[in-house]
Coordinates of C-alpha atoms and ligand atoms in Angstrom, one line a residue:
M1 CA 6.6 -29.1 -2.3
P2 CA 4.7 -26.7 -0.1
T3 CA 4.0 -27.8 3.5
L4 CA 2.2 -24.8 4.9
A5 CA -0.5 -22.4 3.6
L6 CA -1.0 -18.9 5.1
I7 CA -4.5 -17.7 4.7
R8 CA -6.5 -14.7 6.0
P9 CA -10.1 -14.7 7.0
L10 CA -12.7 -12.8 5.0
P11 CA -13.1 -9.3 6.5
D12 CA -16.4 -7.6 7.3
A13 CA -15.5 -4.9 4.8
Y14 CA -15.2 -7.5 1.9
P15 CA -18.3 -6.2 0.1
R16 CA -16.3 -3.1 -0.7
A17 CA -13.5 -5.0 -2.3
L18 CA -11.9 -3.6 -5.5
S19 CA -13.6 -5.0 -8.6
A20 CA -12.3 -3.3 -11.7
Y21 CA -11.7 -6.4 -13.7
M22 CA -13.9 -9.6 -13.7
G23 CA -15.8 -8.8 -10.5
G24 CA -18.8 -6.6 -9.6
G25 CA -22.3 -7.2 -8.4
T26 CA -23.7 -7.3 -4.9
I27 CA -21.7 -9.5 -2.6
D28 CA -23.5 -11.9 -0.2
L29 CA -21.1 -11.8 2.7
D30 CA -22.4 -15.0 4.4
L31 CA -22.1 -16.9 1.2
A32 CA -18.6 -15.5 0.6
R33 CA -17.6 -16.7 4.1
T34 CA -19.0 -20.2 3.4
Q35 CA -17.1 -20.3 0.1
H36 CA -13.9 -19.2 1.7
R37 CA -14.2 -21.8 4.5
A38 CA -14.7 -24.5 1.8
Y39 CA -11.5 -23.2 0.1
V40 CA -9.5 -23.5 3.3
E41 CA -10.9 -27.0 3.9
A42 CA -9.9 -28.1 0.3
L43 CA -6.4 -26.6 0.9
R44 CA -5.9 -29.1 3.6
A45 CA -5.3 -31.7 0.9
C46 CA -2.4 -29.7 -0.4
V47 CA -0.3 -28.9 2.7
D48 CA 0.3 -30.3 6.2
R49 CA -0.5 -27.1 8.0
I50 CA -2.6 -24.0 7.6
V51 CA -1.8 -20.8 9.5
E52 CA -4.3 -18.0 9.8
V53 CA -3.2 -14.3 9.7
T54 CA -5.2 -12.1 12.0
P55 CA -8.1 -10.7 10.1
D56 CA -8.3 -7.0 9.3
H57 CA -12.0 -6.3 9.2
D58 CA -11.5 -2.8 7.8
A59 CA -9.4 -3.8 4.8
P60 CA -11.8 -5.0 2.1
D61 CA -9.3 -7.0 0.0
S62 CA -7.2 -8.5 2.8
V63 CA -8.5 -12.0 2.1
F64 CA -6.5 -12.0 -1.1
I65 CA -3.3 -12.5 0.9
E66 CA -1.2 -13.8 -2.1
D67 CA -0.6 -10.2 -3.2
Q68 CA 1.3 -9.2 -0.1
A69 CA 4.4 -11.4 -0.4
V70 CA 6.4 -13.6 -2.8
V71 CA 7.9 -16.5 -1.1
A72 CA 10.5 -18.9 -2.4
R73 CA 13.6 -20.8 -1.1
G74 CA 13.4 -19.4 2.5
R75 CA 13.0 -15.8 1.4
A76 CA 9.9 -13.6 1.4
L77 CA 9.7 -10.4 -0.5
I78 CA 7.0 -8.3 1.2
T79 CA 5.4 -6.4 -1.7
R80 CA 4.2 -2.9 -2.1
S81 CA 0.9 -3.2 -3.8
G82 CA 0.1 -1.3 -6.9
A83 CA -3.3 -0.6 -5.2
P84 CA -2.5 2.1 -2.5
S85 CA -5.6 1.0 -0.5
R86 CA -4.0 -2.4 0.0
R87 CA -0.7 -1.3 1.5
R88 CA -1.9 -1.6 5.0
E89 CA -2.3 -5.4 4.5
R90 CA 1.4 -6.2 4.3
Q91 CA 2.7 -5.7 7.8
P92 CA 0.6 -8.6 9.4
V93 CA 1.5 -10.9 6.6
A94 CA 5.2 -10.1 7.1
H95 CA 4.9 -10.8 10.8
A96 CA 3.3 -14.2 10.1
L97 CA 6.0 -15.1 7.6
Q98 CA 8.9 -14.2 9.9
P99 CA 9.3 -17.6 11.6
W100 CA 10.1 -19.2 8.3
C101 CA 11.5 -16.6 5.9
H102 CA 14.3 -14.1 5.6
L103 CA 12.2 -10.9 4.9
T104 CA 12.9 -8.2 2.4
W105 CA 10.7 -5.1 1.9
T106 CA 9.7 -3.6 -1.5
R107 CA 10.3 0.2 -1.4
A108 CA 8.8 3.0 -3.4
P109 CA 8.7 3.7 -6.3
A110 CA 8.5 0.0 -6.8
T111 CA 5.1 -1.6 -6.9
L112 CA 4.4 -5.3 -7.0
D113 CA 1.4 -7.7 -6.4
G114 CA 2.1 -11.3 -5.6
G115 CA -0.6 -12.3 -8.1
D116 CA 1.8 -11.1 -10.8
V117 CA 4.4 -13.7 -9.9
L118 CA 4.5 -17.3 -11.1
Q119 CA 7.4 -19.6 -10.1
L120 CA 8.3 -22.3 -12.6
G121 CA 11.4 -24.1 -11.5
D122 CA 14.3 -21.7 -11.3
T123 CA 12.4 -18.9 -12.9
L124 CA 10.0 -16.2 -11.5
L125 CA 7.8 -14.9 -14.3
V126 CA 6.6 -11.5 -13.4
G127 CA 3.7 -9.7 -15.1
L128 CA 4.1 -6.0 -15.7
S129 CA 0.6 -4.9 -15.0
S130 CA -1.4 -2.0 -13.6
R131 CA -0.2 -3.3 -10.2
T132 CA 3.5 -4.2 -10.9
N133 CA 6.1 -1.9 -12.4
N134 CA 9.6 -2.4 -13.7
A135 CA 11.1 -1.3 -10.3
G136 CA 8.9 -4.0 -8.7
A137 CA 10.4 -6.7 -11.1
E138 CA 13.9 -5.4 -10.2
A139 CA 13.1 -5.7 -6.5
L140 CA 12.1 -9.3 -7.1
R141 CA 15.3 -9.9 -9.1
R142 CA 17.5 -8.5 -6.3
C143 CA 15.7 -10.4 -3.5
F144 CA 15.8 -13.9 -5.2
A145 CA 19.1 -13.8 -7.2
P146 CA 21.1 -14.9 -4.1
V147 CA 19.0 -18.2 -4.0
G148 CA 19.4 -18.9 -7.7
L149 CA 16.1 -17.7 -9.1
K150 CA 16.0 -15.8 -12.4
V151 CA 13.3 -13.2 -13.0
Q152 CA 11.6 -12.9 -16.4
P153 CA 9.3 -9.9 -16.9
V154 CA 6.3 -10.3 -19.1
P155 CA 4.2 -7.2 -20.2
L156 CA 0.6 -8.1 -19.6
P157 CA -1.8 -7.3 -22.5
A158 CA -4.9 -7.3 -20.3
G159 CA -6.3 -8.4 -17.0
L160 CA -5.5 -7.7 -13.4
H161 CA -2.6 -10.1 -12.7
L162 CA -0.4 -12.5 -14.6
K163 CA -1.9 -15.5 -12.7
C164 CA -5.4 -14.5 -14.0
A165 CA -4.2 -16.0 -17.3
C166 CA -2.0 -18.9 -16.1
S167 CA -1.0 -21.0 -13.2
S168 CA 0.8 -24.3 -12.4
P169 CA -1.4 -27.2 -11.4
A170 CA 1.6 -29.5 -11.0
P171 CA 5.4 -29.3 -11.3
G172 CA 6.6 -28.4 -14.8
I173 CA 3.1 -27.8 -16.1
V174 CA 1.4 -24.5 -17.0
L175 CA -2.3 -24.1 -17.4
L176 CA -2.8 -21.2 -19.8
A177 CA -6.0 -19.4 -20.9
E178 CA -6.3 -19.5 -24.7
S179 CA -5.4 -16.3 -26.5
S180 CA -4.3 -14.6 -23.3
L181 CA -0.5 -14.6 -23.4
N182 CA 2.1 -15.6 -26.0
P183 CA 3.0 -19.2 -25.2
S184 CA 6.6 -18.5 -26.2
I185 CA 7.1 -16.8 -22.8
F186 CA 7.2 -20.3 -21.3
D187 CA 9.9 -21.6 -23.7
G188 CA 12.5 -23.5 -21.7
I189 CA 10.9 -23.0 -18.3
C190 CA 8.2 -25.6 -18.3
N191 CA 7.7 -29.1 -19.7
E192 CA 4.1 -28.8 -21.0
I193 CA 1.4 -26.2 -21.6
W194 CA -2.2 -27.2 -21.2
T195 CA -4.5 -24.7 -22.8
V196 CA -7.9 -23.8 -21.3
P197 CA -10.5 -22.6 -23.9
A198 CA -11.1 -18.9 -23.8
A199 CA -14.7 -19.5 -22.5
E200 CA -13.1 -21.1 -19.4
A201 CA -10.4 -18.5 -18.9
Y202 CA -11.3 -18.1 -15.2
A203 CA -10.3 -21.7 -14.6
A204 CA -6.7 -21.0 -15.7
N205 CA -6.1 -20.0 -12.2
V206 CA -5.9 -23.1 -10.0
V207 CA -4.1 -24.2 -6.8
G208 CA -2.2 -27.5 -7.3
A209 CA 0.0 -29.5 -5.0
R210 CA 0.5 -33.2 -4.1
G211 CA -1.6 -34.3 -7.2
Q212 CA -4.6 -32.3 -6.0
V213 CA -6.0 -29.4 -7.9
L214 CA -8.5 -26.8 -6.6
L215 CA -10.4 -25.2 -9.5
P216 CA -13.5 -23.1 -9.8
S217 CA -16.7 -25.2 -10.3
G218 CA -18.5 -24.9 -13.6
Y219 CA -15.6 -25.4 -15.9
P220 CA -16.0 -29.0 -17.2
H221 CA -13.4 -28.8 -20.0
T222 CA -10.7 -27.7 -17.7
R223 CA -11.7 -30.3 -15.1
A224 CA -11.6 -33.1 -17.6
L225 CA -8.3 -31.9 -18.9
L226 CA -6.8 -32.1 -15.4
E227 CA -8.4 -35.4 -14.6
A228 CA -7.2 -37.0 -17.9
A229 CA -3.6 -36.2 -16.7
G230 CA -4.3 -38.2 -13.4
L231 CA -4.8 -35.2 -11.2
Q232 CA -7.5 -35.2 -8.5
T233 CA -9.7 -32.2 -8.9
R234 CA -11.6 -30.3 -6.1
P235 CA -14.2 -27.9 -7.7
L236 CA -15.1 -25.0 -5.5
D237 CA -18.0 -22.5 -5.9
L238 CA -16.3 -19.1 -6.1
S239 CA -19.2 -16.8 -7.1
E240 CA -18.8 -14.3 -4.3
L241 CA -15.0 -14.3 -4.3
R242 CA -15.0 -13.6 -8.0
K243 CA -17.2 -10.6 -7.5
G244 CA -14.2 -9.1 -5.6
D245 CA -11.9 -9.9 -8.5
G246 CA -10.6 -12.9 -6.6
S247 CA -9.6 -16.3 -7.9
L248 CA -8.0 -19.3 -6.2
T249 CA -4.3 -18.6 -5.9
C250 CA -4.8 -15.2 -4.4
M251 CA -6.4 -16.5 -1.2
S252 CA -3.2 -18.3 0.1
I253 CA 0.5 -18.1 0.2
L254 CA 2.1 -21.6 0.0
L255 CA 5.5 -22.2 1.4
E256 CA 8.0 -25.0 2.2
T257 CA 9.0 -25.1 5.8
P258 CA 11.9 -27.1 7.1
Ligands
CIR301 C1 -7.8 -6.4 -5.9 O1 -8.3 -5.8 -6.9 O2 -6.7 -6.2 -5.5 C2 -8.6 -7.5 -5.2 N1 -10.0 -7.1 -5.3 C3 -8.5 -8.8 -5.9 C4 -7.1 -9.3 -5.8 C5 -6.9 -10.7 -6.4 N2 -5.6 -11.1 -6.2 C6 -5.0 -12.0 -7.0 O3 -5.6 -12.6 -7.9 N3 -3.8 -12.3 -6.8

């Protein structure tokens, strides 16, 4: 169970964030900041403590901290983003993780974005995407094999990251956007798959811990599905964060601390 969340404030340069996938449109920076603050407040229900990494106001995508590290079982693999403009973001994230994790660095030619990695029990699913290559998946395997985690690569048919199509709202459960990935990739590594209708695909990315689930507002079917399972939902307006191709998991790194 995660105890701590690492977050990074929204930078002044955020209106220039990469937006080649679901984003685009003019970003209202003040509204984006309000939405990000509401996200951080909602996260308090999921962890004991929130630690803020120093902002980098010249790095437009730096609020999307998830992409800079994969953390599990006391280890952190500091990634090497598939987006060259994002590589400056990793050093401060590594520094912030140092008190709790044994650090390993991803080296060229490997590329890896944290948004492509979903942990389900003893397995790390890794999306092979425009951001993550085979060498990145191999770096992940080498880093986490000593702590008993297996790595299962999944070629991504579409989308920015693996977790744009799926996430885990509670232990053993996968929330999967309809028609996005072959459900057989989850065989033997989760207990149940809950399918989100294609029209609500954006809501397949949620943050869940301690029976609480943060989800984007405006997705009633997904919300009802989570509540019917006894989870408490916290809908959040993400309009300005989505314009920068952001979703919920990408704005934090959750970790278990001793
Ligand atoms: C990017 O293109 O890298 C950012 N604009 C969005 C990153 C979103 N990250 C994530 O979903 N893990």
